[in-house]
Coordinates of C-alpha atoms and ligand atoms in Angstrom, one line a residue:
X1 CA 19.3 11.1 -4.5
X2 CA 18.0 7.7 -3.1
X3 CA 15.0 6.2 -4.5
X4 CA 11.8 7.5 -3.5
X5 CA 9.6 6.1 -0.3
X6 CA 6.6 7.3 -1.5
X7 CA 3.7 5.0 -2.7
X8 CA 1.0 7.6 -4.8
X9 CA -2.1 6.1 -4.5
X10 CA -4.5 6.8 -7.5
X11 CA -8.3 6.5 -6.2
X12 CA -9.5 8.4 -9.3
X13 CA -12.4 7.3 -11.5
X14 CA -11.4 9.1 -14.5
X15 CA -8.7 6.4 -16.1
X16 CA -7.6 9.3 -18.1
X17 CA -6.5 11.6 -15.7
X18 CA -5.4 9.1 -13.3
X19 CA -2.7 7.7 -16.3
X20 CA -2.2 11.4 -16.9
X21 CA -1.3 11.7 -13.0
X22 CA 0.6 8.6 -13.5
X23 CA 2.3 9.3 -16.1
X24 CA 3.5 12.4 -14.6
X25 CA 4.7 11.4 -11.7
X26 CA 6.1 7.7 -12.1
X27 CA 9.8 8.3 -12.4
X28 CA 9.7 10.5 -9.1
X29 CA 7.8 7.9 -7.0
X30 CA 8.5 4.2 -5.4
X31 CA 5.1 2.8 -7.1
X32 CA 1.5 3.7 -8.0
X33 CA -1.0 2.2 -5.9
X34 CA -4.3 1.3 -7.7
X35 CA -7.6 0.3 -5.5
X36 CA -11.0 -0.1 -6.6
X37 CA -12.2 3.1 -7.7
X38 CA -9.8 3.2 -10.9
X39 CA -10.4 -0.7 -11.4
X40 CA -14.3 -0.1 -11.6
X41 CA -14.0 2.9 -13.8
X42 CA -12.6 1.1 -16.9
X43 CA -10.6 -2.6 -16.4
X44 CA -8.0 -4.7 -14.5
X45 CA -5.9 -3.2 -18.1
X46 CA -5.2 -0.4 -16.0
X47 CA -2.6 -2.2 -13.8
X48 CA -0.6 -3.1 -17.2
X49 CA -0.7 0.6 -18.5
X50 CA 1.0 1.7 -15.5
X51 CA 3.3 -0.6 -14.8
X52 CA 4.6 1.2 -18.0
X53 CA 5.6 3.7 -15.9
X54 CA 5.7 3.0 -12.5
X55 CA 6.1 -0.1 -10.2
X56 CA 2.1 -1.0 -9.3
X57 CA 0.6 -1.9 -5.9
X58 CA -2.8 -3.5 -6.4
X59 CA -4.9 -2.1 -2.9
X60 CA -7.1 -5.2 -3.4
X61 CA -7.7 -6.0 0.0
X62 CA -8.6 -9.1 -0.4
X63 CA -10.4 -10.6 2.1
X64 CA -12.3 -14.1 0.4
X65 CA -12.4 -18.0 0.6
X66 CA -8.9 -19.2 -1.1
X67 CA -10.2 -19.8 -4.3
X68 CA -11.3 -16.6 -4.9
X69 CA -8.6 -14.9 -3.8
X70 CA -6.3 -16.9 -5.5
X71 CA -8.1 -15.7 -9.1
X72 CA -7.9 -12.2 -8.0
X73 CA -4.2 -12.3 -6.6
X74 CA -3.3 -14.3 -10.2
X75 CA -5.0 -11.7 -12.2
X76 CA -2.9 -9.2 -10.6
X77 CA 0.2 -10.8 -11.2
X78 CA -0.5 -11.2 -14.6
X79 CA -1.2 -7.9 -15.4
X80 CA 2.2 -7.3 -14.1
X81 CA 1.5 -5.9 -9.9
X82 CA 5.2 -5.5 -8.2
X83 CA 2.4 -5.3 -4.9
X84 CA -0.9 -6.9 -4.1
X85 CA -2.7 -5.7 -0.6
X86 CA -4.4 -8.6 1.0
X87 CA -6.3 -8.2 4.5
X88 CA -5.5 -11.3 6.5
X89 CA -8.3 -11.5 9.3
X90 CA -10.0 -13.9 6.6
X91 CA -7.4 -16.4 8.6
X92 CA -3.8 -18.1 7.3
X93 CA -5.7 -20.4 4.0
X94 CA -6.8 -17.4 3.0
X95 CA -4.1 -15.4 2.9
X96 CA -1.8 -18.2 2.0
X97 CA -3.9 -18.7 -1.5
X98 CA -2.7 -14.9 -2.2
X99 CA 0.9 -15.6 -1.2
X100 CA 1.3 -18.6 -3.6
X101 CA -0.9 -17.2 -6.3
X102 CA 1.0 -14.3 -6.5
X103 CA 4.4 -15.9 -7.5
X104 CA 6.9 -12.6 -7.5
X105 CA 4.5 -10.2 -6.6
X106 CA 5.1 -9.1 -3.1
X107 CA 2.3 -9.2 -0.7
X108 CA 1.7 -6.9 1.8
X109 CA -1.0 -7.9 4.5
X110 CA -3.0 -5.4 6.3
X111 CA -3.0 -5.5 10.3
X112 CA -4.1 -2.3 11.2
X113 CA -6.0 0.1 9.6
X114 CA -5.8 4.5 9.8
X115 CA -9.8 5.4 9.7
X116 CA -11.9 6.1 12.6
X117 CA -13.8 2.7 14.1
X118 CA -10.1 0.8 12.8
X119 CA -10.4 -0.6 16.3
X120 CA -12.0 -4.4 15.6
X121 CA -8.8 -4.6 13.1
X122 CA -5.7 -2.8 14.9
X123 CA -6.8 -4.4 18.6
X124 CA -5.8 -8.0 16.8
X125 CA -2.6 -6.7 14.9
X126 CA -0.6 -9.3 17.1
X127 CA -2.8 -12.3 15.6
X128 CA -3.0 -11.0 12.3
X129 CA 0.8 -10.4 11.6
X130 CA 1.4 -13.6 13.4
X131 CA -1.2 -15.0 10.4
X132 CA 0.7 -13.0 8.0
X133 CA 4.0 -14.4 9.2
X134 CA 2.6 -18.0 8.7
X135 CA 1.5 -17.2 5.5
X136 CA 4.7 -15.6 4.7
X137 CA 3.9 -12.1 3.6
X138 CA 7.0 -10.1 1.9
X139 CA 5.4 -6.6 4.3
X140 CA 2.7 -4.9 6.0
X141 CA 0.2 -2.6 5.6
X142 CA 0.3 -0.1 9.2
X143 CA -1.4 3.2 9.4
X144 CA 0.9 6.6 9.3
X145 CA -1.3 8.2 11.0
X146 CA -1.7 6.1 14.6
X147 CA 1.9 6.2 15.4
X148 CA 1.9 3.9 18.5
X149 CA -0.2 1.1 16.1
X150 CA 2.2 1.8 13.8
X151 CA 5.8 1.4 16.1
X152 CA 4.5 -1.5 18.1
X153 CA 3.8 -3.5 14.6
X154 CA 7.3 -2.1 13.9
X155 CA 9.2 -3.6 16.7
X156 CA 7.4 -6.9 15.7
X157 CA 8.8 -7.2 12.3
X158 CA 11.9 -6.4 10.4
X159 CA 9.9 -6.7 6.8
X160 CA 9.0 -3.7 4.6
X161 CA 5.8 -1.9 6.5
X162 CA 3.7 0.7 3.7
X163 CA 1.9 3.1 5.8
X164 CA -1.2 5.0 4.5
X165 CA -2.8 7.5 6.4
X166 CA -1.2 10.8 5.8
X167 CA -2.1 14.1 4.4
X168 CA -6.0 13.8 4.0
X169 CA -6.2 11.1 7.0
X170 CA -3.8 13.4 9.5
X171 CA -0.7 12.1 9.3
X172 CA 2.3 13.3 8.4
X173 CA 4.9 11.0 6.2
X174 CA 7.9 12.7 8.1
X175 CA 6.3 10.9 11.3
X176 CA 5.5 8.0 9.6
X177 CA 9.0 7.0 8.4
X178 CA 10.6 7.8 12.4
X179 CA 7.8 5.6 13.6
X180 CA 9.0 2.7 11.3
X181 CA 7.0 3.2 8.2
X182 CA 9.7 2.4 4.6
X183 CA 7.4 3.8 2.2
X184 CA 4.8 5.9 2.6
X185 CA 1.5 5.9 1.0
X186 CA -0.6 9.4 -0.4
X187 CA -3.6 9.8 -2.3
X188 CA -5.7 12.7 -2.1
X189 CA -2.9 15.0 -0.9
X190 CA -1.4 14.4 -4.5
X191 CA -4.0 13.6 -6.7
X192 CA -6.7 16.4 -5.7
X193 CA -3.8 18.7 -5.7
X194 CA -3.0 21.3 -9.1
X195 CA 0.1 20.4 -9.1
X196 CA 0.9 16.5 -8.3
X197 CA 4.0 16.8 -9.5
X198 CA 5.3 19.3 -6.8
X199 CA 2.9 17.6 -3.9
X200 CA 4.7 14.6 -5.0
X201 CA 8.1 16.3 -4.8
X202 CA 7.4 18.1 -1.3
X203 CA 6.6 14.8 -0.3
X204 CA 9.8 13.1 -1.2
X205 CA 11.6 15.8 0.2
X206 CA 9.9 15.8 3.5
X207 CA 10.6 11.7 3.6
X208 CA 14.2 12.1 2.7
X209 CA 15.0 14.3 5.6
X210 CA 12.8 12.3 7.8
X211 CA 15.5 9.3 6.5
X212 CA 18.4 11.4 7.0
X213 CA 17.5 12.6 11.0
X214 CA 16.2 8.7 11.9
Ligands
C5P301 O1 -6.3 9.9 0.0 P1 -5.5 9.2 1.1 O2 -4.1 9.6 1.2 O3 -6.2 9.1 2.4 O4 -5.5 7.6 0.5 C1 -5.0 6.5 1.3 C2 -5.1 5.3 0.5 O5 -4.6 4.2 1.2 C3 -6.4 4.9 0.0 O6 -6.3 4.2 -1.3 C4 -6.9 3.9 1.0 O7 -7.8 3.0 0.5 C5 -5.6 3.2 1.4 N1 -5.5 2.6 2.7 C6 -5.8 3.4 3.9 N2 -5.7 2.8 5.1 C7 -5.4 1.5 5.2 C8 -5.1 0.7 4.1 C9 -5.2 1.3 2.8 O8 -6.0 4.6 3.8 N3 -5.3 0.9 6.4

């Protein structure tokens, strides 16, 4: 089978469970994406003890003056982040500070988000990916479920785009991957579920025939 396009995001605040989640499902999944909840519930450790197991994408969204986000972006490199998330409407200094502080950790800028009231953000994805180009981003960060935000940022870009907004949000990752998305991000469709493992596994099924028909 090919390797998996599916991103698991883990916005638990129970470290226990979410390691136990991670744990579980790491072999069967492209990476584990960690945001704020799980960082706030015990430490920045966290991204370490899964990289054990699974590559980690840091959802930082980091959106500060260049110092700052050059500390955070390092932090998460040290730890051992194959992804950081950066927003880049905080302009190209910004963003750049996260690009050269994160050395080989690959950073994916957002340019349009998958929540009601996204507007402000996704109505500027031109100038943020041209931002993001400038600061030379490895991908993108488009939503799964607003597939016409989603395929216009794809015909902009050749680079790896990581698409949230399925399951929970209304998407579907099957519509995700034809509208352009390479890996697909799910949270609360997996982790709230009994059974992660199989949710995770329906998942990857649904993605690879998605792959297969594209
Ligand atoms: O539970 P659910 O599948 O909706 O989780 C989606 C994850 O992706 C959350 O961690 C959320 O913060 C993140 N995300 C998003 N939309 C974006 C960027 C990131 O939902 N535009």
């Amino acid at each position: 089978m090919s390797e998996s396009r599916l991103v698991v995001a883990l916005d638990l605040t129970d470290k226990d469970r979410a390691l136990e989640i991670a744990r579980s499902i790491g072999r069967q999944v492209f990476a584990i994406k960690i945001n704020w909840p799980l960082v706030l519930a015990g430490s920045g450790s966290i991204i370490g003890e899964i990289a054990r197991v699974s590559r980690v994408v840091c959802d930082f969204k980091i959106a500060d003056i260049p110092n700052t986000n050059s500390i955070i972006a390092k932090f998460a490199r040290d730890q051992g982040a194959w992804g950081i998330i950066s927003h880049s409407f905080t302009g190209l200094e910004s963003l750049r500070s996260v690009v050269e502080a994160s050395g080989d950790t690959k950073v994916f800028s957002v340019v349009a988000m998958s929540h009601p009231g996204s507007d402000l953000i996704n109505d500027n994805y031109r100038k943020l990916m041209d931002i993001s180009e400038r600061a030379g981003v490895y991908g993108y960060i488009a939503p799964g479920n607003k597939l016409s935000d989603l395929s216009e940022i794809r015909k902009r870009t050749k680079k790896t785009i990581m698409s949230p907004g399925i399951g929970s949000q209304g998407g579907r990752a099957s519509d995700a991957i034809k509208a352009g998305a390479d890996l697909v991000i799910v949270g609360r469709s997996i982790y709230e579920s009994a059974d992660p493992v199989t949710a995770a596994e329906a998942i990857n099924e649904e993605i690879a025939k998605a792959v297969e028909q594209n």
